Each structure stands twice: as C-alpha cells, then as structure tokens.
XYZ file of C-alpha atoms in Angstrom:
778
model
C 89.263 72.864 112.008
C 89.287 69.782 110.560
C 92.991 69.908 109.354
C 93.515 70.572 112.670
C 90.966 68.014 114.124
C 93.499 65.883 112.429
C 96.894 67.165 113.550
C 95.862 67.298 117.315
C 94.253 63.727 116.654
C 97.655 61.940 115.195
C 99.893 63.625 117.471
C 97.904 62.365 120.590
C 98.569 58.571 118.711
C 102.111 59.190 118.439
C 102.681 60.843 121.959
C 100.278 58.148 123.544
C 101.645 54.887 122.014
C 105.631 56.431 122.636
C 104.433 57.443 126.411
C 103.380 53.849 126.921
C 106.583 52.691 125.125
C 108.700 54.986 127.450
C 106.591 54.475 130.186
C 108.026 50.840 129.741
C 111.570 51.578 129.968
C 110.635 53.117 133.421
C 110.730 56.354 131.722
C 108.459 59.883 132.092
C 104.461 59.950 131.969
C 104.512 62.755 131.029
C 104.242 61.640 126.897
C 101.302 59.499 127.724
C 99.976 62.319 129.647
C 99.943 64.433 126.697
C 99.214 62.332 124.247
C 95.318 61.445 126.174
C 95.510 65.356 126.647
C 95.674 65.611 122.736
C 93.157 63.003 121.338
C 91.165 64.635 124.315
C 91.597 67.545 121.946
C 91.188 66.341 118.398
C 87.677 64.718 119.321
C 85.740 67.602 121.369
C 86.992 70.273 119.271
C 84.929 70.116 116.349
C 81.508 70.691 119.169
C 83.002 71.500 122.650
C 85.623 73.710 122.028
C 84.927 75.184 125.874
C 86.108 71.811 127.425
C 89.392 71.389 123.978
C 90.852 75.027 124.918
C 90.396 73.649 128.710
C 92.394 70.377 128.436
C 94.834 72.674 126.533
C 94.788 74.761 128.712
C 96.016 72.915 131.981
C 98.568 71.121 128.993
C 100.027 74.195 129.112
C 100.072 74.326 132.258
C 101.265 71.340 133.448
C 103.579 70.959 130.561
C 105.738 74.508 132.357
C 105.080 72.530 135.538
C 107.037 69.847 134.430
C 109.586 71.465 132.589
C 109.828 74.275 135.188
C 110.752 70.716 137.575
C 112.951 68.469 135.764
C 115.623 70.959 134.219
C 114.486 74.422 135.439
C 114.585 78.171 134.604
C 116.228 77.081 131.320
C 115.972 78.262 128.099
C 116.908 75.548 125.682
C 115.060 73.067 127.965
C 111.315 74.693 128.215
C 111.414 76.358 124.447
C 112.209 72.528 123.650
C 109.036 70.968 125.627
C 107.041 74.085 125.337
C 107.741 75.979 122.007
C 105.434 73.647 119.972
C 102.661 73.096 122.765
C 102.136 76.897 122.317
C 102.128 77.293 118.868
C 99.419 74.712 118.855
C 97.629 76.854 121.339
C 97.886 79.492 118.803
C 94.819 78.582 116.267
C 92.454 76.633 118.684
C 92.657 80.914 120.303
C 91.834 81.868 116.408
C 89.508 79.978 115.806
C 87.866 80.690 119.216
C 88.254 85.049 119.017
C 84.547 85.372 119.061
C 83.741 83.233 121.442
C 84.660 84.577 125.103
C 83.990 82.366 127.431
C 86.096 79.880 125.298
C 88.859 82.134 125.900
C 89.049 83.233 128.771
C 91.232 80.050 130.901
C 93.491 78.856 127.638
C 94.679 82.392 126.801
C 95.979 83.531 130.709
C 97.268 80.313 130.711
C 99.268 80.652 127.272
C 100.023 84.428 128.158
C 101.856 82.825 131.280
C 103.769 80.360 129.650
C 104.807 82.397 126.887
C 106.417 84.912 129.257
C 107.904 82.136 131.809
C 109.750 80.261 128.645
C 110.928 84.005 126.878
C 111.792 85.240 130.801
C 115.287 87.295 130.656
C 115.887 84.365 133.617
C 115.784 81.499 131.199
C 118.307 83.206 129.243
C 120.360 83.113 131.375
C 122.636 79.900 130.830
C 122.626 78.330 134.262
C 125.971 75.734 133.155
C 127.894 79.421 132.736
C 130.852 80.413 134.816
C 131.627 84.083 135.420
C 134.360 85.324 136.527
C 137.872 86.970 135.908
C 141.105 85.411 134.990
C 144.300 87.877 136.225
C 145.921 89.913 133.442
C 149.536 90.028 135.605
C 152.360 88.874 134.542
C 153.986 86.213 137.026
C 156.798 85.306 135.090
C 157.809 87.870 132.726
C 161.472 85.569 131.354
C 159.237 82.716 130.802
C 160.437 80.549 127.897
C 158.139 80.714 125.255
C 160.241 79.111 122.390
C 161.902 81.661 120.544
C 161.250 85.362 121.226
C 160.389 86.908 117.643
C 156.549 87.597 117.065
C 157.267 87.330 113.535
C 157.133 83.805 113.040
C 155.874 80.693 113.697
C 158.310 77.934 113.098
C 155.857 74.858 114.355
C 152.606 73.324 115.075
C 152.068 75.353 117.994
C 154.645 77.783 117.045
C 156.878 76.079 118.861
C 157.533 72.509 119.744
C 156.452 73.819 123.318
C 153.313 73.306 121.282
C 151.941 76.126 123.780
C 149.909 78.181 120.502
C 151.465 82.038 122.277
C 153.238 85.222 120.201
C 154.798 87.339 122.232
C 153.247 89.787 119.420
C 151.152 92.605 121.121
C 149.817 95.379 118.210
C 146.122 93.564 117.864
C 144.270 94.329 121.285
C 140.889 94.501 122.949
C 140.597 97.499 121.703
C 141.342 97.824 119.222
C 140.627 94.025 117.933
C 137.269 95.424 116.022
C 139.877 97.389 113.211
C 140.524 93.735 111.465
C 139.515 93.178 108.315
C 140.754 90.960 105.129
C 143.893 91.656 104.229
C 143.807 88.752 101.544
C 142.293 86.114 100.161
C 143.264 82.594 98.772
C 142.846 79.339 97.121
C 144.536 76.496 96.800
C 142.659 74.693 94.194
C 142.869 71.200 96.319
C 139.139 70.422 96.710
C 137.674 67.212 97.031
C 137.045 64.856 94.318
C 135.145 61.883 93.226
C 136.760 58.991 94.711
C 137.986 61.211 97.751
C 136.653 59.417 101.334
C 133.181 60.818 103.322
C 135.657 62.565 106.030
C 138.045 64.764 103.695
C 139.354 67.907 106.806
C 141.435 70.686 106.074
C 142.917 71.336 109.867
C 146.416 73.459 108.368
C 147.692 75.595 110.113
C 150.778 76.902 108.641
C 153.913 78.022 109.379
C 155.489 81.312 109.078
C 159.728 81.466 108.302
C 161.184 84.565 106.998
C 158.269 86.026 104.532
C 156.751 82.996 103.259
C 153.678 80.461 104.423
C 153.608 77.080 104.469
C 151.056 75.233 103.939
C 149.741 71.937 103.391
C 146.437 70.687 101.625
C 144.392 66.781 102.468
C 145.616 65.819 99.041
C 148.854 66.893 100.763
C 150.072 69.498 98.535
C 152.632 71.869 100.074
C 152.444 75.901 98.961
C 155.052 78.875 99.395
C 153.149 81.637 100.007
C 154.186 85.665 100.957
C 153.671 86.351 104.221
C 152.758 90.141 102.731
C 150.107 89.164 99.887
C 149.299 86.262 100.111
C 151.134 85.720 96.255
C 151.591 81.682 95.800
C 155.459 82.090 95.338
C 155.596 77.835 95.016
C 153.279 74.567 94.995
C 154.906 70.914 95.774
C 152.466 67.993 94.855
C 153.090 64.282 96.965
C 150.941 63.402 93.739
C 149.975 60.837 96.085
C 147.636 57.707 94.252
C 143.192 57.893 95.096
C 143.123 54.781 97.049
C 145.823 55.239 99.723
C 142.452 57.460 101.423
C 140.850 55.448 103.292
C 139.555 56.841 106.386
C 141.210 59.932 107.698
C 141.567 62.429 104.102
C 143.403 65.543 106.185
C 147.145 67.164 107.019
C 147.747 69.729 109.788
C 150.451 70.701 108.893
C 154.009 70.762 107.898
C 157.399 70.990 109.991
C 161.053 72.737 109.349
C 164.062 72.443 110.608
C 166.228 75.539 109.989
C 169.514 76.036 108.183
C 172.774 75.667 110.098
C 173.400 79.484 109.983
C 170.260 80.461 111.384
C 169.251 82.628 108.845
C 165.970 83.258 107.537
C 164.311 81.757 104.565
C 162.605 84.104 102.243
C 161.708 84.014 99.021
C 161.429 87.273 96.663
C 159.986 85.959 93.476
C 156.943 82.796 92.786
C 158.654 79.670 90.886
C 158.760 79.448 87.161
C 157.583 75.816 87.414
C 155.847 73.220 89.102
C 158.410 73.202 92.969
C 157.493 69.188 92.552
C 159.394 68.996 88.204
C 162.179 70.456 89.655
C 165.352 68.549 89.698
C 166.450 67.627 93.317
C 169.068 69.656 95.604
C 171.117 69.567 99.091
C 169.304 71.698 100.701
C 170.216 73.690 104.195
C 166.929 74.312 105.387
C 164.116 71.599 104.910
C 160.280 71.286 105.066
C 158.864 67.582 105.915
C 155.856 67.149 104.211
C 154.204 63.637 105.767
C 151.707 62.289 103.104
C 148.141 59.870 102.956
C 150.700 57.487 101.531
C 152.582 56.721 103.931
C 155.668 58.868 102.954
C 157.709 61.872 104.514
C 159.495 63.916 101.292
C 161.804 67.178 102.160
C 161.075 69.531 100.490
C 163.771 73.084 100.008
C 162.083 75.695 101.125
C 162.869 78.514 98.427
C 162.016 76.638 96.107
C 159.755 73.336 97.039
C 162.610 71.432 95.246
C 163.398 67.522 96.926
C 165.924 68.000 98.593
C 168.723 64.824 97.048
C 170.441 64.786 100.475
C 167.337 63.109 103.060
C 166.789 59.019 102.090
C 166.304 58.411 98.250
C 166.238 61.578 96.782
C 164.190 63.463 99.793
C 161.730 60.621 100.072
C 161.126 58.577 102.938
C 159.275 55.117 103.292
C 157.474 54.792 105.879
C 156.236 50.698 105.983
C 159.668 49.792 105.576
C 159.710 46.914 108.794
C 156.039 47.581 108.936
C 154.514 43.550 110.373
C 150.981 44.428 107.375
C 151.245 47.556 104.795
C 147.782 47.356 103.388
C 147.816 50.726 101.711
C 145.782 53.051 102.955
C 145.878 51.956 106.920
C 149.208 53.548 108.176
C 149.980 57.402 107.469
C 150.821 60.685 109.227
C 148.314 63.189 109.719
C 150.030 65.623 111.831
C 153.318 67.284 111.150
C 156.277 65.470 112.295
C 158.492 66.442 115.405
C 161.720 68.142 114.591
C 164.407 68.420 117.577
C 167.385 67.192 118.500
C 169.361 66.644 115.452
C 166.232 64.430 114.848
C 162.626 64.572 112.104
C 160.956 62.202 114.999
C 157.971 60.337 112.860
C 154.369 58.988 114.194
C 151.399 58.057 112.575
C 147.772 56.854 112.390
C 146.471 53.537 112.399
C 143.086 53.033 111.586
C 140.400 52.887 113.650
C 138.897 48.844 113.385
C 139.203 48.066 110.283
C 141.691 44.998 110.683
C 142.476 43.454 114.047
C 145.946 42.797 112.006
C 147.257 46.679 110.872
C 150.736 48.530 110.950
C 152.731 49.218 113.852
C 152.182 52.303 115.677
C 155.656 52.564 116.095
C 157.571 55.875 117.147
C 160.371 56.651 114.728
C 163.803 59.413 114.518
C 165.284 59.855 111.947
C 168.954 61.670 110.992
C 167.076 65.278 110.270
C 169.463 65.780 107.372
C 169.502 62.178 106.089
C 166.662 60.044 106.860
C 169.001 57.980 108.581
C 166.459 55.325 111.671
C 168.349 56.164 114.560
C 166.115 54.928 117.118
C 162.290 53.491 116.958
C 159.974 52.812 120.455
C 156.882 50.247 119.644
C 154.791 50.649 122.730
C 154.284 46.194 121.528
C 158.015 45.958 121.830
C 159.013 49.135 124.583
C 162.323 48.159 125.822
C 164.230 47.552 122.071
C 164.543 50.445 120.886
C 168.289 50.149 119.033
C 167.462 51.149 115.408
C 165.787 47.339 113.594
C 167.279 45.333 111.662
C 166.368 43.852 107.853
C 164.336 41.428 107.574
C 162.408 42.480 110.773
C 159.446 43.575 111.716
C 157.386 46.233 114.306
C 154.876 44.641 116.487
C 151.206 44.385 115.337
C 148.776 46.727 115.683
C 150.587 48.376 118.569
C 149.267 52.151 120.275
C 149.818 54.823 117.616
C 150.605 58.773 118.251
C 148.971 59.922 116.121
C 148.510 63.577 116.824
C 150.991 66.368 117.405
C 154.463 65.786 119.923
C 156.071 68.035 121.926
C 159.902 68.564 122.529
C 161.899 69.556 125.852
C 165.352 69.817 124.040
C 167.861 70.666 127.416
C 165.673 68.711 129.518
C 166.486 65.794 126.310
C 162.673 64.642 126.383
C 160.048 64.359 123.912
C 156.939 64.273 125.145
C 153.962 61.710 122.576
C 150.318 61.755 123.206
C 149.446 57.962 122.453
C 146.607 56.268 121.064
C 145.055 53.077 121.703
C 145.756 48.953 119.925
C 142.879 48.651 117.003
C 139.902 47.567 117.270
C 139.381 50.219 119.877
C 136.207 48.935 122.056
C 137.756 45.113 121.802
C 141.236 44.924 124.624
C 140.988 41.213 124.456
C 144.410 41.451 122.077
C 146.669 43.827 123.915
C 149.808 43.278 125.356
C 150.593 43.550 128.638
C 153.363 46.372 127.505
C 150.757 47.903 124.792
C 147.543 48.136 128.495
C 150.633 50.704 129.845
C 151.436 52.645 126.919
C 147.831 53.601 126.076
C 146.457 56.271 125.903
C 148.766 57.982 128.460
C 151.296 60.677 127.614
C 155.157 58.641 127.251
C 158.106 61.274 127.384
C 161.219 59.202 125.199
C 164.408 59.625 125.445
C 165.720 62.277 122.149
C 169.089 60.474 122.261
C 168.038 56.266 122.329
C 164.398 56.698 122.368
C 164.063 54.916 125.726
C 161.059 55.557 128.221
C 161.762 57.652 130.564
C 158.089 58.509 132.086
C 154.494 57.650 131.489
C 151.650 58.913 132.252
C 147.784 56.634 131.049
C 144.399 58.704 131.246
C 142.403 56.064 130.495
C 142.897 52.232 131.549
C 141.801 49.542 129.806
C 139.934 51.499 127.036
C 137.014 50.821 125.509
C 136.114 54.347 123.694
C 138.395 55.478 121.530
C 139.472 58.172 124.095
C 143.199 58.325 122.283
C 145.083 60.983 123.852
C 144.246 63.536 121.113
C 145.947 67.342 121.774
C 149.604 68.026 121.477
C 150.843 68.323 125.117
C 151.773 72.145 126.081
C 155.640 72.853 128.364
C 155.879 76.000 130.383
C 157.154 76.285 133.547
C 154.420 76.948 136.825
C 154.443 78.871 139.554
C 153.663 75.906 142.003
C 153.826 75.713 145.915
C 156.633 73.642 145.742
C 158.312 76.839 143.409
C 158.737 77.003 140.187
C 157.973 73.180 137.758
C 158.411 72.112 134.511
C 155.439 71.643 133.740
C 153.052 69.691 130.338
C 149.862 70.113 130.630
C 147.457 67.308 128.596
C 144.051 67.930 127.584
C 141.858 64.512 126.711
C 138.656 63.661 125.031
C 136.910 62.506 128.638
C 137.158 65.781 129.718
C 140.442 65.536 132.314
C 143.194 67.992 131.950
C 145.910 66.572 133.525
C 149.003 69.486 134.449
C 152.115 66.974 135.148
C 156.025 67.892 136.126
C 157.768 67.043 132.303
C 160.937 65.923 134.130
C 159.581 63.061 136.164
C 156.063 62.651 135.019
C 153.983 63.134 138.458
C 151.589 64.865 138.672
C 150.984 68.959 139.665
C 147.204 68.767 140.289
C 146.144 65.643 142.252
C 145.200 62.697 139.663
C 142.786 59.964 141.498
C 141.387 56.984 141.216
C 136.948 57.043 140.554
C 134.824 53.431 140.709
C 133.758 53.055 136.602
C 130.469 51.040 135.324
C 131.084 47.114 134.934
C 130.458 44.562 132.804
C 132.218 43.937 129.481
C 131.201 41.383 126.998
C 132.229 37.649 127.408
C 136.797 37.581 126.986
C 137.114 40.964 127.437
C 137.310 43.069 130.514
C 136.674 46.593 131.773
C 139.233 48.705 134.724
C 137.775 48.380 138.113
C 138.182 52.365 137.891
C 139.696 55.199 135.889
C 141.739 57.612 136.798
C 140.412 61.940 136.923
C 142.673 65.313 137.065
C 141.579 68.007 140.150
C 141.276 70.108 136.990
C 138.589 68.564 134.780
C 135.984 69.309 132.374
C 134.346 65.810 132.844
C 130.613 66.317 131.927
C 127.579 65.857 134.368
C 126.203 62.127 134.311
C 123.266 62.405 131.246
C 119.753 61.478 132.423
C 116.536 61.163 130.874
C 115.200 64.380 132.383
C 118.197 66.158 129.518
C 117.636 64.809 126.463
C 115.892 67.218 124.003
C 115.010 67.403 120.159
C 113.655 70.689 118.574
C 110.442 69.499 119.688
C 108.423 67.344 122.500
C 107.720 64.140 119.718
C 111.218 63.563 118.965
C 112.543 64.460 122.908
C 110.366 61.733 123.363
C 112.067 59.592 120.852
C 115.108 60.351 122.644
C 114.144 59.489 125.975
C 112.948 55.936 124.399
C 116.487 55.518 122.961
C 118.281 56.727 125.817
C 116.172 53.835 128.410
C 117.112 50.815 125.789
C 120.569 51.817 125.475
C 123.456 50.732 128.141
C 124.589 54.230 130.392
C 126.029 54.863 133.291
C 127.701 56.936 133.204
C 131.517 57.647 132.239
C 132.922 55.078 130.674
C 129.887 52.906 130.053
C 131.450 50.124 127.791
C 129.771 49.634 124.745
C 127.831 46.782 123.890
C 125.378 44.519 121.877
C 122.980 45.792 123.438
C 124.428 49.395 122.051
C 126.372 51.539 124.239
C 126.098 55.556 125.431
C 129.589 57.540 125.052
C 129.915 60.496 126.562
C 132.319 62.199 126.278
C 131.619 60.864 122.820
C 134.408 60.202 120.088
C 134.778 63.200 119.237
C 136.535 64.436 123.357
C 135.895 66.989 125.026
C 138.837 67.898 123.613
C 140.257 66.357 120.664
C 144.009 67.645 118.193
C 143.072 71.242 118.340
C 145.175 71.305 122.182
C 144.446 74.439 124.424
C 146.704 77.373 124.076
C 148.674 78.560 127.235
C 149.432 82.100 128.283
C 153.088 81.092 129.747
C 153.903 84.891 131.411
C 150.164 85.078 132.699
C 150.476 81.179 133.437
C 146.830 81.040 131.604
C 144.758 78.997 129.638
C 142.075 79.006 126.894
C 140.633 76.153 125.757
C 137.186 74.531 123.752
C 135.322 72.022 125.748
C 132.760 69.660 123.687
C 129.714 67.960 125.251
C 128.551 65.121 122.354
C 127.332 62.000 123.294
C 127.839 59.361 120.835
C 126.045 55.459 120.437
C 128.383 52.467 120.296
C 127.152 49.268 119.567
C 129.239 46.096 119.721
C 127.400 43.417 116.262
C 128.396 40.367 116.133
C 129.184 38.865 113.173
C 127.740 35.456 112.559
C 129.252 35.175 108.888
C 126.662 37.977 107.964
C 127.571 40.967 105.251
C 127.242 44.255 107.847
C 128.028 46.722 105.046
C 130.534 48.000 106.423
C 131.056 51.579 106.055
C 134.815 52.134 107.776
C 134.302 55.872 107.849
C 135.840 56.269 111.541
C 134.174 57.578 113.600
C 130.133 57.146 111.982
C 128.685 53.676 110.618
C 129.705 50.313 111.182
C 133.206 49.626 110.832
C 134.536 46.283 110.214
C 137.164 44.988 112.619
C 138.279 41.755 110.154
C 139.054 39.468 112.300
C 137.226 39.594 115.294
C 133.922 38.609 116.183
C 132.427 42.217 116.602
C 132.154 44.584 114.250
C 131.320 48.090 115.409
C 128.572 50.667 114.375
C 128.560 54.138 115.859
C 127.715 57.895 115.395
C 126.092 61.160 117.416
C 123.355 60.236 120.035
C 120.761 62.101 117.934
C 117.506 62.589 117.248
C 115.169 61.697 114.309
C 115.004 65.511 112.774
C 119.189 65.766 113.140
C 119.861 67.262 116.094
C 121.701 66.102 118.782
C 119.523 64.180 121.846
C 121.514 66.226 125.450
C 120.083 69.245 125.546
C 122.461 72.597 124.534
C 125.513 74.265 125.424
C 127.222 71.666 123.417
C 130.231 73.719 122.418
C 132.260 76.235 125.341
C 134.866 78.363 125.335
C 136.522 78.491 128.717
C 139.467 79.583 130.588
C 141.358 77.545 133.327
C 144.247 79.447 135.964
C 146.340 77.403 135.495
C 148.391 78.146 139.025
C 145.023 76.897 140.831
C 143.792 74.277 138.656
C 140.281 76.438 138.957
C 138.318 77.094 136.319
C 137.912 80.905 135.822
C 135.444 81.180 133.451
C 133.322 78.999 131.368
C 131.033 81.030 128.281
C 128.709 79.316 125.825
C 130.409 79.781 121.710
C 129.382 79.685 118.891
C 125.710 79.776 117.057
C 123.267 77.755 114.924
C 123.559 79.756 111.758
C 124.924 77.678 109.652
C 123.025 74.112 111.236
C 119.606 75.409 109.823
C 118.152 76.594 105.827
C 117.025 79.577 107.460
C 120.657 81.194 108.349
C 119.556 82.375 112.862
C 122.724 83.611 114.505
C 121.685 82.279 117.769
C 124.783 81.722 119.754
C 123.087 78.069 121.296
C 126.962 76.521 122.636
C 127.085 74.415 119.319
C 130.252 71.534 118.419
C 133.477 72.064 117.147
C 136.604 70.282 115.589
C 139.537 73.146 115.550
C 141.984 75.058 118.023
C 142.469 78.636 119.534
C 145.943 80.961 119.983
C 146.710 83.580 122.552
C 149.029 86.816 122.029
C 151.145 88.563 124.575
C 147.931 91.905 124.267
C 145.321 89.008 126.008
C 143.521 88.505 122.815
C 142.467 84.643 122.385
C 141.969 83.350 118.153
C 139.480 80.571 117.310
C 136.973 79.335 114.663
C 136.648 75.449 114.833
C 133.025 75.834 115.815
C 130.438 74.179 112.822
C 129.246 77.889 112.154
C 131.898 79.597 109.920
C 133.650 82.064 111.655
C 137.492 83.563 112.939
C 136.081 85.070 116.446
C 138.768 86.911 118.261
C 138.191 86.337 122.839
C 138.679 88.831 125.318
C 141.311 86.199 127.803
C 140.617 87.729 131.045
C 136.680 87.300 130.728
C 136.066 84.835 127.069
C 133.669 87.743 126.271
C 133.574 87.580 122.534
C 135.009 90.809 120.750
C 135.072 90.363 116.973
C 133.650 87.462 114.520
C 134.876 87.871 110.802
C 132.745 85.064 108.434
C 134.455 82.514 106.815
C 134.340 81.371 103.138
C 134.127 77.603 104.547
C 134.672 75.548 108.064
C 137.068 77.743 110.015
C 138.204 73.491 111.053
C 141.558 74.349 111.323
C 143.659 76.563 113.984
C 144.785 79.950 112.905
C 148.757 81.467 113.921
C 149.535 85.010 114.103
C 152.754 87.036 113.047
C 154.730 90.147 111.839
C 154.834 90.840 108.427
C 157.846 92.621 106.628
C 155.953 96.324 107.369
C 155.822 95.577 110.849
C 151.366 94.983 110.736
C 150.643 91.867 112.721
C 148.414 89.315 110.098
C 146.311 86.302 111.678
C 145.959 83.916 109.607
C 142.968 80.774 108.868
C 142.302 78.569 106.885
C 138.770 77.667 106.001
C 138.301 74.269 104.555
C 135.767 72.555 106.396
C 135.544 69.108 108.021
C 133.596 66.255 106.109
C 132.831 64.536 109.767
C 131.523 67.649 111.240
C 129.297 68.457 107.625
C 130.772 72.409 107.684
C 131.365 74.168 104.984
C 133.774 72.180 102.496
C 135.772 74.491 101.358
C 139.829 75.324 99.986
C 140.585 78.783 101.559
C 143.859 80.712 103.571
C 142.007 84.300 104.938
C 144.760 86.325 106.850
C 143.476 89.937 108.524
C 144.875 92.714 109.782
C 144.134 96.121 111.656
C 142.461 98.548 109.333
C 144.875 101.652 108.317
C-alpha cells in the first residue's frame, strides 16, 4: 500500500506541475484537475479508502467524458487517455476486495469506462474512407511504355514513371499462394565510417534474364532473374570521406543497344567486374555514385564502357562553383531519353550557403559529351558551358527521378529548393520561380517549355520529391496528355504535360505570415483539388503512450509556433506539418493507365523546426539531414529539426500516421483510404497491432488489380486489392523494405515480385543487404 501511495503521489505532483504549466499556456484544465485528484487519492488511500476510491471513480468518469468530448469514440485517443488510468484502478480494486462499500462505486465506473474504451465502435477508424474504385478498363490501348510483361527497364518500369506492369498471373484470388522463390545478400552492409542515414532504396532493373541492382556503397550487381544467382559485381570504390548526408542509391539506368535485342547472361563472371579491361559497349548501364561520378558499364560483363566519357567514368563536378567533397551527388538514376543521359543531382541541405549547383545536364548517351545544361540559377542559357566557367552557386536541384515523353520531346524534372531550405534571403528571382516545382525541359535543347510551382518561397524543405507519372487521361475536354505529381505537402497535381495547365483546379489559399527579419513569407500558397493535405493539428490531437507524455506533448504544442500548414520556421521553434518526410516522398505513386486509377501511401508525421542564431557559438552541428542541428555555414542561423515526438519517442500527434489510398483520376476523388502497417517493429513486445505507421518507399500496380508495397516501418512486403485497398497478403522481410518493389515474368513464364530489404537509417528500420523474390507456389 505504501508503494501505491507513493506512486499516486508522484503522478499527482507531475500532473499538477505540468497542468499548471499547460494552463499558463492557455491549454487544457484537465491535467491540473487530474493531478489534484491523484494527490487526494494518495493522501486518503491508507486511512480513508472509500474517499480515495470515490475520488478515483470520479476521475475515471470525468476523463471518459472529457476524452469523448475532445476526440469522439476513437480507439487511439481513448486508449492514450484512459488506458493507464484503468490499469492503475486495478490495485485499488484488489486492495479493497473485502470491502464491498469501497468497490461499490469504483467497480461499475471502471467497468463502464473499460467497455467504452474497448468498444468495437471505438475500433472503427473514423479517418478511413470506405469505398471502391472502378475496375473497368477505360483505356485498353493506353501507353504503358512497352507492352511486354517480362521486363522492367527503368526505375518506374519505363520513363513514364507509372510503376504499372501488364503482368497479371498473380491475381487477387491467388496472391495468398505467393512464397519465397530466392533470397540474395549483396554483402554491402553499413560500415564504421558511414554516415548515420545509410539507406537502401534501390529498385532493380530487369533486362533479358538479368536483374541489375545498386547498393548504398555504389556497387552494381547483376543477378540471374530466375534464380537470384550472382552474375557479376562492379564496385565503384567510393571513398568514405565522400559520404556526407545520404548514403544511398535508388537505382541505375539502361541504354538499349541499337539493334534493341535483349541482354542475356548465362554464366557468372570469373573475376570482379571492376578489374576487367574497358570495352566498347553496345548497351550500357549508368551507375551514379555518391562521389559525384557517372559510370557506364557493359550489362553482360560489368566492364566499364571505353566509349563513354573518360574510359567509362564521367566526373560530375566539372564547372561546379564549389567542389566540397560529398556536397553533391546523384542518389537517383539518371534519365535516358532522346539519345541523352540526363543527370540531375542532390545538393546537401543546410550545410553551406556556398554549395555546388543544382544544374541538370544532358550528355550524349554513347560518348558522354555534354549536349546542354539547364541551371535554375541561370535558366535561359542552356548551351554547353565553357571551360573555366561555372554554374550558379547553390541553385535549386532535382534530386529525385525524372520522367520523359519522347513523342512530345519533353523531360519532366521534380525540383527542390536552394540551400539553405529554411532561409530564403539568398534566392534570386529565377531561383524563386523554379524552386519546389515541376519543370518541363525540351529534350533537344534543355530550354524550359513550362513550369508549375507547388510552394511559393519554400521555407519548409517541401522539395517536389516524386517522379512525375505520365498517362493519357479521359477528361471533360477529351483525352489529355496528363502528368500526376504527388507532393510533400499532400497535394496531388494533375497537369497537362504538354502545356503545364491544370487539369484539376489549382487555387491559392492564404498562408501564415511572420518570417524572421530579412526574410519574408508568401501571402498565399497553391493547393490542388486532388489533395491529401492533413487537417490542422490542435491540442486535442496531441497523443502519447501515457497521459503524462501526452500532457508534455500538449505543453510543447502550445509552446511552439503553429498556425497550420506553412507555419514559417522561427527562433522560438515551429511545428511543420506535414513534416520533412512529407505526405508523399520519393516513392511517388503507382498509376494504372488502363483503368486510370492511382495507388498511394499518404503519410502524416509532424516535425519541428527551430532557427538557432549562431552569434559565434559552437552549436554542435551534426549535419545529418532531417534530424539534428544543421550548420548553414555562412548564414546567421543554423536550423535544428526533427520529428515531433513525446519524451517516450512516439509521435506527439495521435495516430494513424500512415495510410494506403486509392484515387479515381478521372474524377479526382479518393475512393478509399485505410490505415497501413503495424507497430510490430516499433516496440520490444513485437505486437502486430495495425496502427497506421509511417513509411518511406513506394508502390507498384499490376494489370490484375494487385498492388505491392513494403515501405512501412514494420518489416513486411504486402499485397493489396486496388479496387478496395484491402490487404490480401504479407511476407515478413529480413530487414526494412524502404525500396519500391518491381515485378516481371521470368524465363519459365512465372511472375516474380522482387523487393530490396536493406533498411533506412533515418526512420530506424532494420539494416540489411537482402534482395528477396516471390512467386506463386506450384
């Protein structure tokens, strides 16, 4: 009894002090009242047990009424408010088991509160959208790039970026018969000198009977597509000191041979590919490296292509205004289109105001000769830059995957921001125009055909992160060449890809104001009629594993600046929601162009952002991207950012945090939306509770109406019914599946589904080096 008394007293003190603090911030009165009740219980528990139990019964009943008033009959908000208090009632009931008068009130109140909290009605997720998408094929002759179902020749299968395969052997009826076909380990694991954010985001290519996969340390590996047997490995030998912010490789690119015959490899190589003599290549694979090189290798042997650049190696630091090691690199595969290999790259966020350029460059795909360069800092001059000249300093970059429509002669690049992300005073008018947008460039000249911006004067790291998806869309005006772009802020823009005009309306909405002195905030921000933008956060939407850390989240919420989406970063600290991971990220969405539907994974996770005045002090900058203190060398402010978490490390906003969703692209309406993923790998107890968890990665769709995706922070690959969003199948992965899967028909006529499972440092999933393949059981 003494221990219980002490426990209630300590909780009472914490709640009372925290409740006073919260009330001073104009927050809820509940926690102060709860603290006082806990103190009353603690002081009366030993001698006036009836009063103690009656007080606690009043607390339970009051808490239930307050919880229902704030959040309604919803399981997770109820559980966070009621769960701990219901558990603490048990020792009160047990110690009073021989005193019926003591239990007379507490027991029925406890029972009522428990029943309501565990009610099936509370389990029904109020944020779900329940419906179905049409299965009818409305465009049977839709352009899917190439009709064959046995290949996957680009990151999004083709340069259209649809992530759609015509393969249909695996169906909604038989997908549960999938089993592991083979498993391969690359041997490329995180080393002692690696940066914290080592990520494995690669989607393999399938050409002929081979798969081609890159690894975080820029190895390029060829595997037998039937068996997973290693054919050859090319190691780019990237120096450790070149790794700075993101150590990753999302994929490689392929240049088909002139005679367009498939590349077939029968036997494994007898020696490491990088030791082979270079050779003249007909077909070529392009490997971007984190030390800013582009390497061309032969698909059959892995030998470098002597015909490309300098013995197969192109130095991408040429003509850069600044050449700090590890500040510029290509994490995404280049675009091979129109006879060019077109390279864009990532410029490290928030390291230095004087950084390399974000220039986009087109090289002759066979020789590596520079054909044109487009720099958002100098957008009108696209002729190849001269020797001794330099590109614009720190100009907006395109770090994600580009798309192309060769019939229109256009390439589409999702654009990021000029570094630093949160400080806009360094940007030129041209950079302001092209940052955080999608830009259409002429494939032959690099000249801008059109640009559509998604955030004005971006202060939130809302880079356009996803590969644009191209399809011909049935609209009220007839069939239009469409481009679908999901964004971090949650809007999905559907544009005419020939003109850049909006197919679904884009409107301007008033935005919060109040940037730091010397900067400004755009008065309005665009939003699309097709949107997954989150509802604004409120104190009532704060969450925690217990009422105490929920109270602390409420205190933090009321202490930080927050006026909704686009709250500017500040010295006080601001809540950024959606956060840096975005509602959508580089995993993009998958589109079925025949049925004209979209499958996506919207994510809702708030971040905090604080501008830290330097004043000559050592801030202990970690420079690790989305988490920690980033230096912004040369600027008056550093930036400190990270997820908005409770003291126990769980998100401060109530779940769900992650969903799957389906959109009818002919109407722009969300047909269904369901929470996705479990907390199995987030807690030591390994509880497979479906909570709707965060994730990084993307989906694919097959012609049979099955979507595949891993991505979430539990280690599973899942299959979904595209019509309803229902999960049909899952397989446990040996590591985090933060890569987009792919599918193809093998040489035996069997449909394979392949997933890279290597984990992701910034979201804490299991690190590994696996490639796993599944097929239907015979």
